[in-house]
């Protein structure tokens, strides 16, 4: 009964698909060592490892300059954006990345191409780290699409054909589980992604709200999500540590 109540409280299945439990038999009795868990949880608990994840935003684009919502649409890197990517490449050149994961957006691919000159190894293009989908608002200026900023702060675009906060969190969980399952202990990986994707990561993994992030940045007079900014997360089993934000 206690187990059933805990599952209800955690919104868990009593026995997950492909789940497993661990027990042993001794002196005529069975003893439960591990309540039912899914495969990912099993690996994290019984085969722990630490992976460093560097999350980088693409270089400045034409839409960035025009203060337009990009999302899944695209615009090319500016000359400044290319220079930003080159400077980031210099900063990252001595880090031995086992894999570079790249958003399928052209602006991310072009940024990653510059970074990869020092890392000619494994590059994986994936939609899992694409920018938040803003639906019908893409291409509009922020003032036109979201004058109060509430949609942006809440990550609320489902009613205009885009994504909700939980949709993005599912993608985050999926790519981080993939990274954990694919890589070895002490591996380092780079994600070339997007600003709003990064902000949702901060909230989903570390509980940092957008409102608080922008308030703190305003007080310090800094950009919390600079183009080619580099954040550093550390993943150990199912725990995440924020080593560095993009603005640090």
Tab-separated table of C-alpha atoms in Angstrom:
chain	number	residue	atom	x	y	z
A	1	UNK	CA	0.000	0.000	0.000
A	2	UNK	CA	2.829	2.419	0.808
A	3	UNK	CA	4.392	1.736	-2.586
A	4	UNK	CA	1.093	2.381	-4.381
A	5	UNK	CA	0.666	5.696	-2.575
A	6	UNK	CA	4.223	6.779	-3.417
A	7	UNK	CA	3.637	5.959	-7.083
A	8	UNK	CA	0.450	8.006	-7.096
A	9	UNK	CA	2.203	10.948	-5.443
A	10	UNK	CA	5.041	10.820	-7.995
A	11	UNK	CA	2.716	10.155	-10.955
A	12	UNK	CA	4.585	6.912	-11.684
A	13	UNK	CA	3.383	3.590	-13.088
A	14	UNK	CA	3.344	0.748	-10.567
A	15	UNK	CA	5.458	-1.251	-13.026
A	16	UNK	CA	6.953	0.822	-15.873
A	17	UNK	CA	7.181	-0.637	-19.360
A	18	UNK	CA	10.574	-2.388	-19.629
A	19	UNK	CA	10.801	-1.768	-15.889
A	20	UNK	CA	12.636	-3.997	-13.456
A	21	UNK	CA	12.814	-4.743	-9.767
A	22	UNK	CA	15.584	-6.415	-7.785
A	23	UNK	CA	15.119	-8.886	-4.962
A	24	UNK	CA	17.025	-11.697	-3.270
A	25	UNK	CA	16.164	-14.899	-1.457
A	26	UNK	CA	17.695	-15.819	1.890
A	27	UNK	CA	16.785	-18.243	4.668
A	28	UNK	CA	13.451	-19.108	3.111
A	29	UNK	CA	12.373	-15.480	2.601
A	30	UNK	CA	12.325	-12.990	-0.286
A	31	UNK	CA	13.740	-9.506	0.276
A	32	UNK	CA	13.086	-6.529	-2.024
A	33	UNK	CA	16.254	-4.590	-2.851
A	34	UNK	CA	14.892	-2.208	-5.491
A	35	UNK	CA	11.324	-1.154	-6.202
A	36	UNK	CA	10.311	-1.123	-9.903
A	37	UNK	CA	12.250	1.430	-11.963
A	38	UNK	CA	12.643	2.039	-15.685
A	39	UNK	CA	15.783	1.273	-17.670
A	40	UNK	CA	17.131	4.832	-17.548
A	41	UNK	CA	16.766	4.970	-13.774
A	42	UNK	CA	18.477	1.584	-13.440
A	43	UNK	CA	21.485	2.749	-15.438
A	44	UNK	CA	21.730	5.984	-13.474
A	45	UNK	CA	21.583	4.233	-10.098
A	46	UNK	CA	23.667	1.120	-10.779
A	47	UNK	CA	26.033	2.366	-13.490
A	48	UNK	CA	26.725	5.982	-12.460
A	49	UNK	CA	28.878	8.250	-14.587
A	50	UNK	CA	29.636	11.931	-14.959
A	51	UNK	CA	29.315	13.789	-18.259
A	52	UNK	CA	30.106	17.458	-18.896
A	53	UNK	CA	27.670	19.215	-21.211
A	54	UNK	CA	28.523	22.541	-22.824
A	55	UNK	CA	25.480	24.327	-24.274
A	56	UNK	CA	26.198	27.117	-26.735
A	57	UNK	CA	23.896	29.550	-28.500
A	58	UNK	CA	24.377	30.241	-32.217
A	59	UNK	CA	25.991	33.452	-33.488
A	60	UNK	CA	24.085	36.656	-34.158
A	61	UNK	CA	21.594	36.487	-37.042
A	62	UNK	CA	19.742	39.008	-39.168
A	63	UNK	CA	16.531	38.334	-37.204
A	64	UNK	CA	18.391	38.909	-33.930
A	65	UNK	CA	19.386	42.368	-35.140
A	66	UNK	CA	15.782	43.069	-36.184
A	67	UNK	CA	14.493	41.697	-32.843
A	68	UNK	CA	12.297	39.133	-34.577
A	69	UNK	CA	11.131	35.789	-33.214
A	70	UNK	CA	12.990	33.026	-35.043
A	71	UNK	CA	11.956	29.733	-33.508
A	72	UNK	CA	11.855	27.128	-36.277
A	73	UNK	CA	12.229	29.670	-39.087
A	74	UNK	CA	15.711	30.907	-39.932
A	75	UNK	CA	17.898	33.810	-40.956
A	76	UNK	CA	21.612	33.882	-41.805
A	77	UNK	CA	24.467	34.753	-39.489
A	78	UNK	CA	25.638	38.341	-39.678
A	79	UNK	CA	29.309	39.263	-40.027
A	80	UNK	CA	29.292	39.833	-36.278
A	81	UNK	CA	27.729	36.399	-35.771
A	82	UNK	CA	30.492	34.754	-37.787
A	83	UNK	CA	33.103	36.600	-35.733
A	84	UNK	CA	31.393	35.508	-32.506
A	85	UNK	CA	31.529	31.886	-33.644
A	86	UNK	CA	35.218	32.199	-34.498
A	87	UNK	CA	35.957	33.633	-31.049
A	88	UNK	CA	33.968	30.844	-29.402
A	89	UNK	CA	35.876	28.271	-31.444
A	90	UNK	CA	39.136	29.607	-29.997
A	91	UNK	CA	37.754	29.340	-26.453
A	92	UNK	CA	36.622	25.753	-26.977
A	93	UNK	CA	39.457	24.403	-29.112
A	94	UNK	CA	41.297	22.646	-26.276
A	95	UNK	CA	38.240	20.864	-24.843
A	96	UNK	CA	38.177	17.251	-26.120
A	97	UNK	CA	34.524	16.902	-27.095
A	98	UNK	CA	33.542	13.325	-27.871
A	99	UNK	CA	30.484	14.548	-29.798
A	100	UNK	CA	29.026	17.848	-30.976
A	101	UNK	CA	25.217	17.852	-31.073
A	102	UNK	CA	23.813	20.495	-33.407
A	103	UNK	CA	20.320	21.878	-33.922
A	104	UNK	CA	19.097	21.364	-37.477
A	105	UNK	CA	18.527	25.126	-37.891
A	106	UNK	CA	20.826	26.714	-40.467
A	107	UNK	CA	22.094	29.326	-37.995
A	108	UNK	CA	23.170	26.583	-35.575
A	109	UNK	CA	24.702	24.446	-38.329
A	110	UNK	CA	26.714	27.396	-39.665
A	111	UNK	CA	27.929	28.205	-36.150
A	112	UNK	CA	28.865	24.568	-35.501
A	113	UNK	CA	30.798	24.364	-38.772
A	114	UNK	CA	33.117	27.081	-37.480
A	115	UNK	CA	33.476	25.405	-34.082
A	116	UNK	CA	34.145	22.001	-35.665
A	117	UNK	CA	37.352	23.149	-37.364
A	118	UNK	CA	39.074	22.227	-34.095
A	119	UNK	CA	36.895	19.159	-33.453
A	120	UNK	CA	36.746	17.073	-36.653
A	121	UNK	CA	35.140	14.117	-34.912
A	122	UNK	CA	31.554	13.071	-34.389
A	123	UNK	CA	28.809	15.612	-35.236
A	124	UNK	CA	25.152	14.730	-34.672
A	125	UNK	CA	22.346	16.903	-36.072
A	126	UNK	CA	19.180	16.643	-34.011
A	127	UNK	CA	15.799	18.356	-33.803
A	128	UNK	CA	15.733	17.634	-30.073
A	129	UNK	CA	17.745	20.794	-29.373
A	130	UNK	CA	15.999	23.079	-31.867
A	131	UNK	CA	14.618	26.396	-30.679
A	132	UNK	CA	11.209	26.669	-29.057
A	133	UNK	CA	8.507	26.563	-31.733
A	134	UNK	CA	6.691	29.922	-31.707
A	135	UNK	CA	4.065	28.848	-34.239
A	136	UNK	CA	2.309	31.622	-36.146
A	137	UNK	CA	4.320	34.296	-34.323
A	138	UNK	CA	7.599	33.399	-36.003
A	139	UNK	CA	9.051	36.156	-38.140
A	140	UNK	CA	7.190	38.858	-36.210
A	141	UNK	CA	9.022	41.326	-33.997
A	142	UNK	CA	8.831	40.673	-30.262
A	143	UNK	CA	6.838	43.882	-29.802
A	144	UNK	CA	4.286	42.793	-32.413
A	145	UNK	CA	3.979	39.204	-31.208
A	146	UNK	CA	4.280	39.540	-27.440
A	147	UNK	CA	4.131	43.166	-26.273
A	148	UNK	CA	3.787	42.254	-22.588
A	149	UNK	CA	6.432	39.510	-22.701
A	150	UNK	CA	4.099	37.107	-20.901
A	151	UNK	CA	4.113	34.436	-23.626
A	152	UNK	CA	7.904	34.416	-23.610
A	153	UNK	CA	8.161	34.223	-19.826
A	154	UNK	CA	5.610	31.380	-19.661
A	155	UNK	CA	6.814	29.551	-22.819
A	156	UNK	CA	3.202	29.477	-23.996
A	157	UNK	CA	2.680	29.085	-27.757
A	158	UNK	CA	0.399	26.064	-28.079
A	159	UNK	CA	-2.621	28.173	-29.003
A	160	UNK	CA	-0.769	29.642	-32.017
A	161	UNK	CA	0.506	26.326	-33.371
A	162	UNK	CA	3.744	26.245	-31.402
A	163	UNK	CA	5.069	24.560	-28.272
A	164	UNK	CA	4.233	24.742	-24.602
A	165	UNK	CA	6.803	24.618	-21.799
A	166	UNK	CA	6.203	20.900	-21.174
A	167	UNK	CA	6.753	20.101	-24.864
A	168	UNK	CA	10.227	21.610	-24.674
A	169	UNK	CA	10.981	19.845	-21.379
A	170	UNK	CA	10.208	16.502	-23.038
A	171	UNK	CA	12.807	17.266	-25.710
A	172	UNK	CA	15.335	18.269	-23.050
A	173	UNK	CA	14.802	15.053	-21.101
A	174	UNK	CA	15.058	13.019	-24.292
A	175	UNK	CA	18.385	14.480	-25.451
A	176	UNK	CA	19.935	14.362	-21.984
A	177	UNK	CA	18.910	10.719	-21.528
A	178	UNK	CA	20.332	9.974	-24.977
A	179	UNK	CA	23.613	11.634	-24.053
A	180	UNK	CA	23.795	9.761	-20.752
A	181	UNK	CA	23.103	6.399	-22.373
A	182	UNK	CA	25.461	6.968	-25.326
A	183	UNK	CA	28.571	8.364	-23.671
A	184	UNK	CA	31.249	7.132	-21.315
A	185	UNK	CA	32.140	8.359	-17.858
A	186	UNK	CA	34.041	11.702	-17.975
A	187	UNK	CA	33.046	12.429	-21.588
A	188	UNK	CA	32.521	16.022	-22.673
A	189	UNK	CA	29.900	16.989	-25.251
A	190	UNK	CA	28.907	20.259	-26.912
A	191	UNK	CA	25.362	21.278	-27.849
A	192	UNK	CA	25.061	24.086	-30.421
A	193	UNK	CA	21.536	25.267	-29.825
A	194	UNK	CA	19.386	28.316	-29.092
A	195	UNK	CA	18.646	30.959	-26.486
A	196	UNK	CA	15.126	30.068	-25.425
A	197	UNK	CA	15.944	26.342	-25.402
A	198	UNK	CA	18.744	27.189	-22.965
A	199	UNK	CA	16.408	29.223	-20.759
A	200	UNK	CA	13.945	26.335	-20.525
A	201	UNK	CA	16.887	24.083	-19.578
A	202	UNK	CA	17.734	26.427	-16.706
A	203	UNK	CA	14.186	26.236	-15.383
A	204	UNK	CA	13.631	22.517	-15.958
A	205	UNK	CA	16.988	21.361	-14.579
A	206	UNK	CA	17.829	23.999	-11.970
A	207	UNK	CA	14.561	25.762	-11.127
A	208	UNK	CA	15.746	29.136	-12.450
A	209	UNK	CA	12.776	31.152	-13.728
A	210	UNK	CA	13.071	33.394	-16.767
A	211	UNK	CA	11.705	36.379	-14.846
A	212	UNK	CA	14.428	36.052	-12.203
A	213	UNK	CA	17.169	35.515	-14.780
A	214	UNK	CA	16.234	38.665	-16.709
A	215	UNK	CA	15.726	40.695	-13.532
A	216	UNK	CA	19.198	39.806	-12.276
A	217	UNK	CA	20.729	40.505	-15.696
A	218	UNK	CA	19.015	43.902	-15.827
A	219	UNK	CA	20.405	44.829	-12.422
A	220	UNK	CA	23.902	43.779	-13.512
A	221	UNK	CA	23.613	45.409	-16.941
A	222	UNK	CA	24.381	42.196	-18.841
A	223	UNK	CA	22.757	40.065	-21.544
A	224	UNK	CA	21.663	36.763	-19.942
A	225	UNK	CA	21.635	34.935	-23.292
A	226	UNK	CA	24.437	36.327	-25.475
A	227	UNK	CA	25.000	35.019	-28.979
A	228	UNK	CA	27.664	32.307	-28.815
A	229	UNK	CA	27.368	32.338	-25.032
A	230	UNK	CA	28.539	29.058	-23.503
A	231	UNK	CA	26.907	27.370	-20.509
A	232	UNK	CA	28.372	24.391	-18.684
A	233	UNK	CA	26.287	21.682	-16.999
A	234	UNK	CA	27.527	18.548	-15.251
A	235	UNK	CA	25.354	15.442	-15.254
A	236	UNK	CA	26.048	12.734	-12.680
A	237	UNK	CA	23.518	9.904	-12.709
A	238	UNK	CA	20.173	11.733	-12.562
A	239	UNK	CA	21.580	14.850	-10.889
A	240	UNK	CA	22.507	18.090	-12.661
A	241	UNK	CA	24.988	20.734	-11.559
A	242	UNK	CA	25.165	24.213	-13.084
A	243	UNK	CA	28.850	25.041	-13.448
A	244	UNK	CA	28.507	28.163	-15.597
A	245	UNK	CA	25.713	30.201	-17.148
A	246	UNK	CA	26.048	31.793	-20.580
A	247	UNK	CA	26.349	35.217	-18.985
A	248	UNK	CA	29.177	34.246	-16.582
